[in-house]
Coordinates of C-alpha atoms in Angstrom, one line a residue:
Chain D
M1 CA 14.2 -15.2 -4.9
P2 CA 11.0 -13.9 -6.4
D3 CA 8.9 -12.1 -3.7
F4 CA 5.2 -12.4 -3.8
S5 CA 4.6 -10.3 -0.6
L6 CA 3.1 -6.8 -0.8
S7 CA 4.8 -3.8 0.7
A8 CA 3.2 -2.0 3.6
E9 CA 2.3 0.8 1.1
Q10 CA 0.6 -1.7 -1.2
E11 CA -1.3 -3.2 1.7
S12 CA -2.5 0.3 2.7
L13 CA -3.6 1.0 -0.9
R14 CA -5.4 -2.3 -1.1
D15 CA -7.1 -1.8 2.3
M16 CA -8.3 1.6 1.3
A17 CA -9.8 0.3 -1.9
R18 CA -11.3 -2.6 -0.1
K19 CA -12.9 -0.3 2.5
F20 CA -14.3 1.9 -0.2
A21 CA -15.6 -1.1 -2.2
R22 CA -17.3 -2.7 0.7
T23 CA -18.8 0.4 2.4
E24 CA -19.6 2.6 -0.6
M25 CA -20.0 0.4 -3.7
A26 CA -21.2 -3.0 -2.5
P27 CA -24.4 -1.8 -0.8
H28 CA -25.6 -0.2 -4.0
A29 CA -24.4 -2.8 -6.5
A30 CA -27.7 -4.8 -6.7
E31 CA -29.8 -1.7 -7.0
C32 CA -27.6 -0.1 -9.7
D33 CA -27.6 -3.4 -11.6
R34 CA -31.4 -3.7 -11.4
T35 CA -32.1 -0.2 -12.5
A36 CA -29.1 0.5 -14.7
R37 CA -28.4 3.6 -12.6
F38 CA -25.0 5.4 -13.1
P39 CA -24.2 6.2 -9.5
E40 CA -22.6 9.6 -9.8
E41 CA -22.4 10.0 -6.0
I42 CA -20.2 6.9 -5.7
Y43 CA -18.0 7.9 -8.7
R44 CA -17.6 11.4 -7.2
K45 CA -16.4 9.8 -3.9
A46 CA -14.1 7.6 -5.9
Y47 CA -12.6 10.7 -7.6
D48 CA -12.3 12.5 -4.2
L49 CA -10.3 9.5 -2.8
G50 CA -8.0 9.5 -5.8
L51 CA -9.3 6.2 -7.3
M52 CA -10.2 7.6 -10.8
N53 CA -7.1 8.7 -12.5
L54 CA -4.8 6.0 -11.2
N55 CA -2.3 6.0 -14.0
V56 CA -1.8 9.7 -14.4
P57 CA 1.4 11.0 -12.8
A58 CA 1.0 13.1 -9.6
E59 CA 2.5 16.1 -11.4
Y60 CA -0.6 16.2 -13.6
G61 CA -3.0 15.6 -10.7
G62 CA -3.4 11.9 -10.9
S63 CA -2.5 9.2 -8.5
G64 CA 0.7 8.1 -10.4
L65 CA 0.4 4.4 -9.7
G66 CA 2.2 1.6 -11.6
V67 CA 0.3 -1.2 -13.2
F68 CA 0.8 -3.6 -10.2
D69 CA -0.7 -1.1 -7.7
Q70 CA -3.6 -0.3 -10.1
C71 CA -4.3 -4.1 -10.2
L72 CA -4.5 -4.3 -6.4
I73 CA -7.0 -1.5 -6.3
V74 CA -9.1 -2.7 -9.3
E75 CA -9.4 -6.2 -7.9
E76 CA -10.9 -4.8 -4.7
L77 CA -13.3 -2.5 -6.5
A78 CA -14.5 -5.3 -8.8
H79 CA -15.1 -7.6 -5.9
A80 CA -17.9 -5.1 -5.0
C81 CA -19.2 -4.3 -8.5
G82 CA -17.7 -5.0 -11.9
G83 CA -19.8 -2.3 -13.6
M84 CA -18.9 0.5 -11.2
T85 CA -15.3 -0.5 -11.5
T86 CA -15.5 -0.3 -15.3
S87 CA -16.7 3.3 -15.0
V88 CA -14.2 4.2 -12.3
I89 CA -11.2 3.0 -14.3
A90 CA -12.3 4.1 -17.8
N91 CA -10.4 7.3 -17.4
C92 CA -7.1 5.3 -17.2
L93 CA -7.9 3.8 -20.6
A94 CA -9.0 7.2 -22.1
L95 CA -6.0 9.2 -20.7
E96 CA -3.3 6.6 -21.5
P97 CA -3.1 7.8 -25.2
I98 CA -2.3 11.3 -23.9
L99 CA 0.4 9.9 -21.5
L100 CA 1.9 7.8 -24.3
G101 CA 1.5 10.0 -27.3
G102 CA 1.1 13.5 -25.9
S103 CA 3.8 16.2 -25.9
P104 CA 4.7 17.8 -22.5
E105 CA 2.6 20.8 -23.5
Q106 CA -0.4 18.6 -24.3
K107 CA -0.2 16.7 -21.1
E108 CA -0.1 20.0 -19.2
R109 CA -3.0 21.4 -21.2
F110 CA -5.3 18.3 -21.2
L111 CA -4.4 16.4 -18.0
K112 CA -4.0 19.1 -15.4
P113 CA -7.5 20.7 -15.7
F114 CA -9.1 17.3 -16.3
C115 CA -7.6 15.7 -13.1
A116 CA -8.2 18.9 -11.0
D117 CA -11.9 18.1 -10.9
Y118 CA -14.4 15.2 -11.2
H119 CA -14.5 14.4 -14.9
F120 CA -14.9 11.4 -17.1
A121 CA -13.0 10.7 -20.3
S122 CA -13.8 8.1 -23.0
F123 CA -11.5 6.1 -25.2
C124 CA -13.1 6.0 -28.8
L125 CA -11.6 3.2 -30.9
T126 CA -14.3 0.6 -31.6
E127 CA -16.7 1.3 -34.4
P128 CA -20.1 -0.3 -35.3
S129 CA -18.4 -2.3 -38.1
G130 CA -15.8 -3.8 -35.8
G131 CA -13.6 -3.6 -32.7
S132 CA -11.1 -6.4 -33.1
D133 CA -10.0 -5.2 -36.6
A134 CA -8.8 -1.8 -35.3
G135 CA -6.7 -1.2 -38.3
G136 CA -9.8 -1.2 -40.4
L137 CA -11.6 1.6 -38.7
T138 CA -13.4 4.1 -40.9
T139 CA -13.9 7.3 -38.9
R140 CA -12.3 9.9 -41.2
A141 CA -9.9 12.8 -40.3
R142 CA -9.6 15.2 -43.2
R143 CA -7.0 18.0 -42.9
E144 CA -8.3 21.5 -43.7
G145 CA -5.6 24.1 -43.0
D146 CA -4.7 24.0 -39.3
H147 CA -7.7 21.8 -38.4
Y148 CA -8.8 18.2 -39.0
I149 CA -12.5 17.5 -39.7
L150 CA -13.7 14.2 -38.1
D151 CA -16.6 12.3 -39.5
G152 CA -17.8 8.9 -38.4
E153 CA -19.3 6.9 -35.5
K154 CA -17.8 5.0 -32.5
C155 CA -19.7 2.5 -30.5
F156 CA -19.6 0.7 -27.1
I157 CA -17.9 3.7 -25.6
T158 CA -17.7 3.5 -21.8
N159 CA -18.9 6.6 -20.0
A160 CA -19.4 8.4 -23.3
P161 CA -22.7 10.2 -22.2
H162 CA -20.9 11.6 -19.1
A163 CA -17.5 12.4 -20.6
S164 CA -15.9 15.8 -20.9
L165 CA -13.0 14.6 -23.0
Y166 CA -12.6 12.0 -25.7
T167 CA -9.5 10.4 -27.1
V168 CA -10.5 9.5 -30.7
F169 CA -8.8 7.3 -33.3
A170 CA -9.6 8.2 -36.9
T171 CA -7.9 7.6 -40.3
I172 CA -6.5 10.1 -42.7
D173 CA -6.8 7.5 -45.4
P174 CA -8.5 4.1 -45.0
S175 CA -6.4 2.6 -47.8
L176 CA -3.4 3.0 -45.5
R177 CA -5.0 0.7 -43.0
S178 CA -3.2 0.9 -39.6
K179 CA -0.7 3.4 -41.0
G180 CA -3.4 6.0 -41.6
I181 CA -4.8 5.9 -38.0
T182 CA -4.2 9.1 -36.1
A183 CA -5.1 10.0 -32.5
F184 CA -6.9 13.2 -31.4
V185 CA -8.2 14.7 -28.1
V186 CA -11.7 16.1 -28.5
P187 CA -13.6 18.0 -25.8
R188 CA -17.3 17.3 -25.2
N189 CA -18.3 20.8 -26.3
A190 CA -16.8 20.4 -29.8
A191 CA -19.5 21.2 -32.4
G192 CA -20.7 18.0 -34.1
L193 CA -19.7 15.6 -31.3
S194 CA -22.8 13.8 -30.0
P195 CA -22.9 10.8 -27.6
G196 CA -25.9 8.5 -28.2
K197 CA -28.3 7.1 -25.7
D198 CA -27.3 4.7 -23.0
E199 CA -27.1 1.1 -24.3
E200 CA -29.2 -1.5 -22.4
K201 CA -26.6 -4.1 -21.4
M202 CA -26.5 -7.6 -20.0
G203 CA -24.1 -6.7 -17.2
H204 CA -21.9 -3.8 -16.0
R205 CA -25.2 -2.0 -15.7
A206 CA -23.9 0.6 -13.3
S207 CA -21.6 1.7 -16.1
S208 CA -22.7 3.8 -19.0
T209 CA -22.1 2.9 -22.6
S210 CA -23.1 4.6 -25.8
T211 CA -22.2 5.5 -29.4
V212 CA -20.4 8.7 -30.1
R213 CA -21.1 10.5 -33.5
F214 CA -18.6 12.9 -35.1
D215 CA -20.3 15.1 -37.7
G216 CA -17.8 17.5 -39.2
V217 CA -16.1 17.9 -35.8
R218 CA -13.2 20.5 -36.2
V219 CA -10.1 19.5 -34.2
P220 CA -7.1 21.9 -34.1
V221 CA -3.8 20.4 -35.3
E222 CA -2.4 21.0 -31.8
D223 CA -4.9 18.5 -30.4
R224 CA -3.5 15.7 -32.5
L225 CA -1.5 13.1 -30.4
G226 CA 1.8 12.2 -32.0
E227 CA 2.3 12.2 -35.7
E228 CA -0.2 11.5 -38.5
G229 CA -0.5 7.8 -38.9
G230 CA 1.0 7.2 -35.4
G231 CA -2.4 6.5 -33.8
F232 CA -2.5 2.8 -34.2
S233 CA 0.7 2.4 -32.3
I234 CA -0.6 4.7 -29.5
A235 CA -3.8 2.6 -29.3
M236 CA -2.0 -0.7 -29.1
R237 CA 0.5 0.6 -26.6
T238 CA -2.4 2.0 -24.6
L239 CA -4.0 -1.5 -24.5
D240 CA -0.7 -3.0 -23.5
Q241 CA -0.9 -0.9 -20.3
T242 CA -4.6 -1.3 -19.5
R243 CA -5.2 -4.9 -20.4
T244 CA -3.6 -6.2 -17.2
P245 CA -6.0 -4.3 -14.9
I246 CA -8.9 -6.0 -16.8
G247 CA -7.3 -9.2 -15.6
A248 CA -7.5 -7.8 -12.1
L249 CA -11.1 -6.7 -12.6
A250 CA -12.0 -10.3 -13.7
T251 CA -10.1 -11.7 -10.7
G252 CA -12.1 -9.5 -8.4
I253 CA -15.4 -10.8 -9.9
A254 CA -14.1 -14.4 -9.6
Q255 CA -13.0 -13.9 -6.0
A256 CA -16.5 -12.5 -5.1
A257 CA -18.1 -15.5 -6.7
L258 CA -15.9 -17.9 -4.7
D259 CA -16.5 -16.0 -1.5
H260 CA -20.3 -16.1 -2.0
A261 CA -20.2 -19.8 -2.9
A262 CA -17.9 -20.8 0.0
A263 CA -20.0 -18.9 2.6
Y264 CA -23.2 -20.3 1.2
S265 CA -21.9 -23.9 1.2
L266 CA -21.2 -23.7 4.9
K267 CA -24.7 -22.8 5.8
R268 CA -26.8 -24.5 3.2
Q269 CA -27.9 -28.0 4.4
S270 CA -28.7 -31.0 2.2
F271 CA -28.9 -34.7 3.2
G272 CA -28.5 -33.7 6.8
K273 CA -25.3 -31.7 6.6
P274 CA -23.8 -28.5 5.1
I275 CA -23.2 -28.9 1.4
S276 CA -19.6 -28.0 2.0
Q277 CA -19.2 -31.5 3.5
H278 CA -20.3 -33.1 0.2
Q279 CA -17.4 -33.9 -2.1
A280 CA -19.3 -32.7 -5.2
I281 CA -19.2 -29.2 -3.7
Q282 CA -15.7 -29.5 -2.3
I283 CA -14.3 -30.3 -5.7
K284 CA -16.2 -27.4 -7.2
L285 CA -14.9 -25.0 -4.6
A286 CA -11.3 -26.3 -4.9
N287 CA -11.4 -25.9 -8.7
M288 CA -12.8 -22.4 -8.3
A289 CA -10.1 -21.5 -5.8
Q290 CA -7.4 -22.7 -8.2
A291 CA -8.8 -20.6 -11.0
V292 CA -9.0 -17.5 -8.8
H293 CA -5.5 -18.0 -7.5
A294 CA -4.0 -18.6 -11.0
A295 CA -5.8 -15.6 -12.4
R296 CA -4.4 -13.3 -9.6
L297 CA -0.8 -14.6 -10.0
L298 CA -0.9 -14.3 -13.8
T299 CA -2.2 -10.7 -13.4
W300 CA 0.4 -9.9 -10.8
H301 CA 3.1 -11.3 -13.0
A302 CA 2.0 -9.3 -16.1
A303 CA 1.8 -6.1 -14.0
W304 CA 5.3 -6.8 -12.5
T305 CA 6.7 -7.3 -16.0
I306 CA 5.3 -4.0 -17.2
D307 CA 6.3 -2.1 -14.1
R308 CA 9.9 -3.3 -14.6
G309 CA 9.9 -1.7 -18.0
G310 CA 8.9 -4.8 -20.1
K311 CA 6.4 -4.5 -22.9
G312 CA 4.3 -7.3 -21.3
T313 CA 2.3 -8.0 -24.4
L314 CA 2.4 -11.7 -24.0
E315 CA 2.0 -11.6 -20.2
S316 CA -0.8 -9.2 -20.2
S317 CA -2.7 -11.0 -22.9
I318 CA -2.3 -14.3 -21.0
A319 CA -3.5 -12.6 -17.8
K320 CA -6.5 -10.9 -19.3
C321 CA -7.6 -13.9 -21.3
F322 CA -7.1 -16.4 -18.5
A323 CA -8.6 -14.3 -15.7
S324 CA -11.7 -13.4 -17.8
D325 CA -12.3 -17.0 -18.7
A326 CA -11.8 -17.9 -15.1
A327 CA -14.3 -15.3 -13.9
L328 CA -17.0 -16.6 -16.2
H329 CA -16.3 -20.2 -15.1
V330 CA -16.1 -19.4 -11.4
A331 CA -19.3 -17.3 -11.5
D332 CA -21.0 -20.1 -13.3
E333 CA -19.9 -22.6 -10.7
A334 CA -21.0 -20.2 -7.9
I335 CA -24.5 -20.2 -9.4
Q336 CA -24.4 -24.0 -9.6
T337 CA -23.4 -24.1 -5.9
F338 CA -26.4 -22.0 -5.0
G339 CA -28.6 -24.2 -7.2
G340 CA -32.0 -22.7 -7.9
Y341 CA -31.3 -19.8 -5.6
G342 CA -28.3 -18.9 -7.7
Y343 CA -30.5 -18.4 -10.7
M344 CA -32.7 -15.9 -8.8
K345 CA -31.9 -12.2 -9.0
E346 CA -32.5 -12.0 -5.2
Y347 CA -29.1 -13.7 -4.8
P348 CA -25.9 -12.0 -5.8
V349 CA -24.2 -14.6 -8.0
E350 CA -26.1 -14.4 -11.3
K351 CA -25.0 -10.7 -11.6
L352 CA -21.4 -11.9 -11.4
L353 CA -21.9 -14.2 -14.4
R354 CA -23.3 -11.3 -16.4
D355 CA -20.5 -9.0 -15.3
A356 CA -17.8 -11.6 -15.9
K357 CA -19.0 -12.1 -19.5
L358 CA -17.9 -8.6 -20.6
T359 CA -14.4 -9.2 -19.4
Q360 CA -14.0 -11.8 -22.2
I361 CA -15.1 -9.2 -24.8
Y362 CA -13.8 -5.8 -24.0
E363 CA -10.3 -4.3 -24.2
G364 CA -9.5 -6.9 -26.8
A365 CA -11.7 -10.0 -27.2
N366 CA -10.2 -13.2 -25.9
E367 CA -10.0 -14.5 -29.5
I368 CA -7.6 -11.5 -30.2
Q369 CA -5.7 -12.2 -27.0
R370 CA -5.2 -15.8 -28.1
T371 CA -4.0 -14.6 -31.5
V372 CA -1.5 -12.3 -29.8
I373 CA -0.4 -15.0 -27.4
A374 CA 0.2 -17.4 -30.4
R375 CA 2.1 -14.8 -32.3
E376 CA 4.3 -14.0 -29.3
L377 CA 4.9 -17.5 -28.3
L378 CA 5.8 -18.7 -31.9
R379 CA 8.3 -16.0 -32.3
P380 CA 11.3 -17.9 -30.8
Y381 CA 10.5 -20.9 -32.9
A382 CA 10.4 -19.1 -36.3
Chain A
M1 CA -5.0 24.5 18.7
E2 CA -2.5 21.7 19.4
I3 CA -4.4 18.4 19.5
V4 CA -2.7 15.2 20.6
V5 CA -4.5 12.0 19.7
C6 CA -3.5 8.7 21.4
I7 CA -4.0 5.7 19.2
K8 CA -3.5 2.0 19.7
P9 CA -3.0 -0.7 17.0
V10 CA -5.7 -3.4 17.6
P11 CA -6.5 -6.6 15.7
E12 CA -8.8 -6.1 12.7
A13 CA -12.4 -6.8 13.7
E14 CA -12.7 -9.9 11.4
T15 CA -9.5 -11.4 12.9
R16 CA -9.9 -14.9 14.3
L17 CA -7.8 -14.6 17.5
R18 CA -5.8 -17.5 18.8
V19 CA -4.3 -17.9 22.3
A20 CA -0.6 -18.4 22.2
P21 CA 1.0 -21.5 23.7
G22 CA 1.1 -20.9 27.5
G23 CA -2.2 -19.2 27.4
Q24 CA -1.0 -15.8 28.7
T25 CA -0.9 -13.9 25.4
L26 CA -2.6 -13.8 22.1
D27 CA -0.9 -15.2 19.1
A28 CA 0.0 -12.2 16.9
E29 CA 1.2 -14.3 14.0
G30 CA -0.8 -13.4 10.8
V31 CA -2.9 -10.9 12.8
K32 CA -3.6 -7.6 11.0
F33 CA -3.4 -4.6 13.3
V34 CA -5.4 -1.5 12.4
L35 CA -6.5 1.9 13.6
A36 CA -10.0 1.1 14.6
G37 CA -13.1 1.8 16.6
Y38 CA -12.9 4.4 19.3
D39 CA -9.5 5.6 18.2
E40 CA -10.7 6.1 14.6
S41 CA -13.5 8.3 16.0
A42 CA -11.1 10.2 18.2
L43 CA -8.8 11.0 15.2
E44 CA -11.8 12.0 13.1
Q45 CA -12.8 14.4 16.0
A46 CA -9.4 15.8 16.0
L47 CA -9.4 16.4 12.3
L48 CA -12.8 18.1 12.5
L49 CA -11.6 20.4 15.2
K50 CA -8.5 21.1 13.2
E51 CA -10.6 22.1 10.2
S52 CA -12.8 24.4 12.3
V53 CA -10.0 26.1 14.3
P54 CA -7.5 27.7 11.9
G55 CA -3.9 27.1 12.6
S56 CA -4.5 23.8 14.5
K57 CA -2.2 20.8 14.4
V58 CA -3.0 17.1 15.0
H59 CA -0.2 15.1 16.6
V60 CA -0.8 11.3 16.9
V61 CA 1.0 9.4 19.6
S62 CA 1.1 5.6 19.9
Y63 CA 2.9 3.2 22.3
G64 CA 3.6 -0.3 21.0
P65 CA 5.9 -2.7 19.3
P66 CA 7.0 -2.7 15.6
P67 CA 5.7 -3.0 13.0
R68 CA 2.1 -2.5 13.9
T69 CA 2.6 0.8 15.8
E70 CA 4.3 2.4 12.9
E71 CA 1.5 1.2 10.6
V72 CA -1.3 2.8 12.6
L73 CA 0.7 6.0 12.8
R74 CA 1.1 6.1 9.1
A75 CA -2.6 5.3 8.6
A76 CA -3.3 8.3 10.9
I77 CA -1.0 10.6 8.8
A78 CA -2.8 9.4 5.7
L79 CA -6.0 10.5 7.2
G80 CA -4.6 14.0 8.0
A81 CA -2.5 14.0 11.2
D82 CA 0.4 16.4 10.9
L83 CA 2.9 14.9 13.3
A84 CA 3.5 11.4 14.7
T85 CA 5.4 10.1 17.7
W86 CA 6.0 6.4 18.3
V87 CA 6.9 5.4 21.8
E88 CA 8.6 2.1 21.3
A89 CA 7.5 -0.7 23.6
P90 CA 9.8 -3.3 24.9
A91 CA 8.6 -6.7 24.0
G92 CA 5.9 -8.1 26.2
T93 CA 4.8 -4.9 28.0
A94 CA 2.5 -3.2 25.5
G95 CA -0.6 -4.7 26.8
D96 CA -0.8 -3.0 30.2
P97 CA -2.9 0.1 30.2
I98 CA -1.1 1.9 33.0
V99 CA 2.3 1.2 31.5
A100 CA 1.0 2.5 28.2
A101 CA -0.4 5.6 29.9
R102 CA 2.9 6.4 31.5
A103 CA 4.7 6.0 28.2
L104 CA 2.1 8.2 26.4
A105 CA 2.2 10.8 29.2
G106 CA 6.0 11.0 28.9
A107 CA 5.7 11.8 25.2
I108 CA 2.7 14.2 25.5
S109 CA 4.3 16.2 28.3
S110 CA 7.2 17.1 26.0
V111 CA 5.0 18.5 23.2
P112 CA 2.4 21.3 23.1
H113 CA -1.1 20.0 23.9
D114 CA -4.3 22.0 24.3
L115 CA -6.4 18.8 24.0
V116 CA -5.5 15.2 24.4
L117 CA -8.0 13.0 22.6
C118 CA -8.4 9.2 23.1
G119 CA -10.9 6.6 22.3
K120 CA -12.7 6.2 25.6
Q121 CA -11.3 2.6 25.6
A122 CA -9.3 0.5 23.2
G123 CA -11.0 -1.6 20.6
D124 CA -9.3 -4.8 21.9
D125 CA -9.0 -5.0 25.7
E126 CA -11.6 -2.3 26.3
A127 CA -9.9 -1.5 29.6
G128 CA -10.8 2.2 29.4
L129 CA -8.0 3.1 31.8
V130 CA -5.7 5.2 29.6
P131 CA -7.7 8.4 29.5
P132 CA -8.2 8.8 33.3
A133 CA -4.6 7.7 33.9
L134 CA -3.4 10.3 31.4
G135 CA -5.4 13.0 33.2
E136 CA -3.7 12.0 36.5
L137 CA -0.2 11.7 35.1
L138 CA -0.4 15.0 33.2
S139 CA -2.3 16.7 36.1
I140 CA -5.1 17.9 33.9
P141 CA -8.9 17.2 33.9
D142 CA -10.1 14.1 32.1
F143 CA -13.5 13.1 30.8
G144 CA -14.8 9.8 29.4
S145 CA -17.7 8.6 27.2
V146 CA -17.8 12.0 25.4
A147 CA -19.7 12.8 22.3
E148 CA -20.6 15.9 20.3
L149 CA -17.4 17.6 21.2
R150 CA -16.9 21.1 19.9
W151 CA -14.8 24.1 20.6
D152 CA -16.4 27.4 21.7
P153 CA -14.0 30.1 20.7
S154 CA -15.8 32.9 22.5
L155 CA -15.5 31.0 25.9
A156 CA -12.2 29.4 24.9
R157 CA -13.7 26.1 26.3
F158 CA -14.7 22.8 24.9
K159 CA -18.4 21.9 25.1
F160 CA -19.5 18.3 24.9
L161 CA -22.1 15.6 25.9
R162 CA -21.3 12.8 28.3
S163 CA -23.6 9.9 27.9
T164 CA -24.4 7.8 30.9
D165 CA -26.9 5.0 31.5
A166 CA -29.2 7.5 33.2
G167 CA -29.1 10.0 30.3
G168 CA -26.8 12.8 29.2
E169 CA -24.7 15.4 30.9
R170 CA -23.6 18.7 29.2
W171 CA -20.1 19.8 30.2
E172 CA -17.6 22.5 29.5
A173 CA -13.9 22.0 29.9
P174 CA -10.9 24.2 29.8
T175 CA -7.6 23.6 27.9
P176 CA -5.7 21.5 28.4
C177 CA -7.7 18.4 29.2
V178 CA -8.0 14.7 28.3
I179 CA -11.1 13.5 26.6
G180 CA -12.1 9.9 25.9
L181 CA -14.5 9.7 23.0
Q182 CA -17.4 7.4 22.2
Q183 CA -17.2 5.4 19.1
A184 CA -18.6 5.9 15.6
W185 CA -20.9 8.9 15.9
N186 CA -18.8 11.0 13.6
D187 CA -18.5 8.8 10.5
P188 CA -14.7 8.6 10.2
R189 CA -13.3 9.5 6.8
T190 CA -11.4 7.3 4.4
A191 CA -7.8 8.2 3.6
K192 CA -7.2 9.6 0.1
L193 CA -4.9 7.6 -2.2
P194 CA -2.3 10.4 -2.7
N195 CA -2.2 10.9 1.1
I196 CA -1.6 7.2 1.7
L197 CA 1.4 7.5 -0.7
K198 CA 2.7 10.6 1.1
S199 CA 2.2 9.0 4.5
R200 CA 4.8 6.3 3.7
K201 CA 7.5 8.9 3.5
A202 CA 6.4 11.1 6.4
P203 CA 8.7 11.4 9.3
I204 CA 7.8 9.6 12.6
A205 CA 9.5 10.7 15.7
K206 CA 10.7 7.7 17.7
R207 CA 11.0 7.8 21.5
P208 CA 12.6 5.0 23.3
A209 CA 10.6 3.6 26.2
D210 CA 11.5 5.2 29.5
P211 CA 13.5 2.6 31.5
S212 CA 12.2 4.1 34.7
N213 CA 8.6 3.2 33.7
P214 CA 7.8 0.3 36.1
G215 CA 6.3 -2.8 34.5
P216 CA 2.7 -3.8 35.0
R217 CA 1.3 -4.3 38.5
S218 CA -1.0 -7.0 37.3
V219 CA -0.9 -9.6 34.5
P220 CA -3.7 -11.9 33.3
T221 CA -3.3 -15.6 34.3
T222 CA -4.8 -17.1 31.2
F223 CA -6.7 -16.1 28.0
E224 CA -9.7 -18.0 26.9
L225 CA -11.7 -17.8 23.7
P226 CA -15.4 -17.6 24.0
P227 CA -17.1 -21.0 23.8
P228 CA -18.3 -21.9 20.3
R229 CA -21.8 -20.8 19.7
T230 CA -24.4 -23.5 19.8
G231 CA -26.3 -24.1 16.5
A232 CA -29.0 -21.7 15.4
R233 CA -32.5 -23.1 15.2
M234 CA -34.4 -22.8 12.0
I235 CA -38.2 -22.2 12.2
E236 CA -40.2 -24.2 9.6
Y237 CA -43.0 -22.1 8.2
K238 CA -45.2 -21.6 5.1
T239 CA -46.2 -18.0 5.5
P240 CA -44.4 -15.0 7.2
E241 CA -47.4 -14.8 9.6
E242 CA -46.8 -18.3 10.7
A243 CA -43.0 -17.6 11.1
A244 CA -43.8 -14.6 13.3
Q245 CA -46.3 -16.5 15.4
K246 CA -43.8 -19.4 16.0
L247 CA -41.0 -16.9 16.8
V248 CA -43.2 -15.0 19.3
R249 CA -44.2 -18.3 21.0
I250 CA -40.5 -19.3 21.4
L251 CA -39.5 -15.9 22.7
R252 CA -42.3 -15.9 25.2
E253 CA -42.4 -19.5 26.4
E254 CA -38.9 -20.8 26.0
A255 CA -36.5 -17.8 26.0
K256 CA -38.9 -15.9 28.3
V257 CA -37.9 -12.6 26.8
F258 CA -41.3 -11.2 27.6
P259 CA -44.3 -12.5 29.6

């Protein structure tokens, strides 16, 4: 019999994340959204509590959680603020290539000092000319003796202005397409590496996003992850691991939208009674609740599949795609439930719509997720 | 310093309590029990003392039924307690404060204790009887409603403030003693994720309930939930000044809060 109950340990992890989200993050969410402030004091506390390097094994100083447990935590954090959550979990994305492609010596050398203190890392794949066509990236890596020289530009890089470590995907030969892509670890102080200025974003405004330029950055051969040309596989396998927590992040935003709408519907009066007693609103809330519940279960199922050793490509694409579409829809309906107030920045729901939008775009746009889903589902029929 | 902290699992503050059929107990079905309120502050105080007095140990002790008692002990270990003892409660007896105090005293008397810390009362029944009963049963001084507790190593005494309705009293106390703490003046910490994981595997000493511990001398006849609140009244207004004037009028003329 499949078991949907959480263990006592999982409940403890979720409770702790919920407490942190509600007491430390939520009170500052509106202000950070308004001013686009990167709340270092909150991120430092998140680090101190072990919430920042969730996927790194304990032997390297991380929290060593499986994908399911990460999802429980990420949903709770995102309930308070999607933007802060993006910055808190960005290390998981940036460090996963080292976990998947790094040698034991590289893991020891990069992860241990990184996790021993409060640090950010950034995952540098997307380029100004495109993100979805990762095989077509143009940042060059030219071999010169025992070094590579990196030249090019990455964009939309989470936490880049604050990062001390970057995992970078560059090509040794663009004509090789995905077979030329190679992964590197580059420290912030490498000469020629320069993050750009913070982008002004629609949502996730407590998070920081910028370009990263590489102008003749010299990277020692020993800082290459895996083989030459092995980078594309590392990037794709990384996203297979981190896509599901984005489903959890979207679920957290959606749950927050439902919570706000349900609470508001009980106290807002129209035609002499609370709007929760009008069928129009009841139907809305019921549909929102279905979307949130389905998003959570799809996310849990994808996480469970991966934690049992499955690749989970199909399941995680379904979860991420469905949950992010659900988050946008539920946030939209929450605004509609609030009516004119929902459109006002004084109320919390318009932020949820802006935050939800990004979950359809980042870590693989939903169009790419659907392409992947179609490819995977057609396989048995071919 | 050997610090014993007595903790009690209580329903989470947001829980909607229901009275069980028969009216003499609360329905525990679906209720989440947590380490909360006064006890959380007491544990925080113990951890602060441990950090300020080298070589100290914090030992949490709880009396109650499974699984809630084990869960609050694990929560305390995740927060930094070194040792945990669970005195198992036979079904139906956990609620009585004197029965609980006897069970706790039995456990405490068999372990080193320079200080026994409690919340001054439990977060659920708020009886406030366990700390003084522990003092009596262990034959050591006890103090309630304590805040600002610290250890003075030069005097080898505790110094603290006792708040009363009339003001404050400054006290000094020797070891060992029982201290019941006020709530939420020391900003209890949050458990770190790796410590939560470790706490799941930490040993918990189990102690069967003492069969010679007599049952409660008193039992409640019935439980009642508070009556539902009557509806709030909305003030119609155009300006904040008008709202304030109307509110003051209602408070003065109807609620008679002030003349």
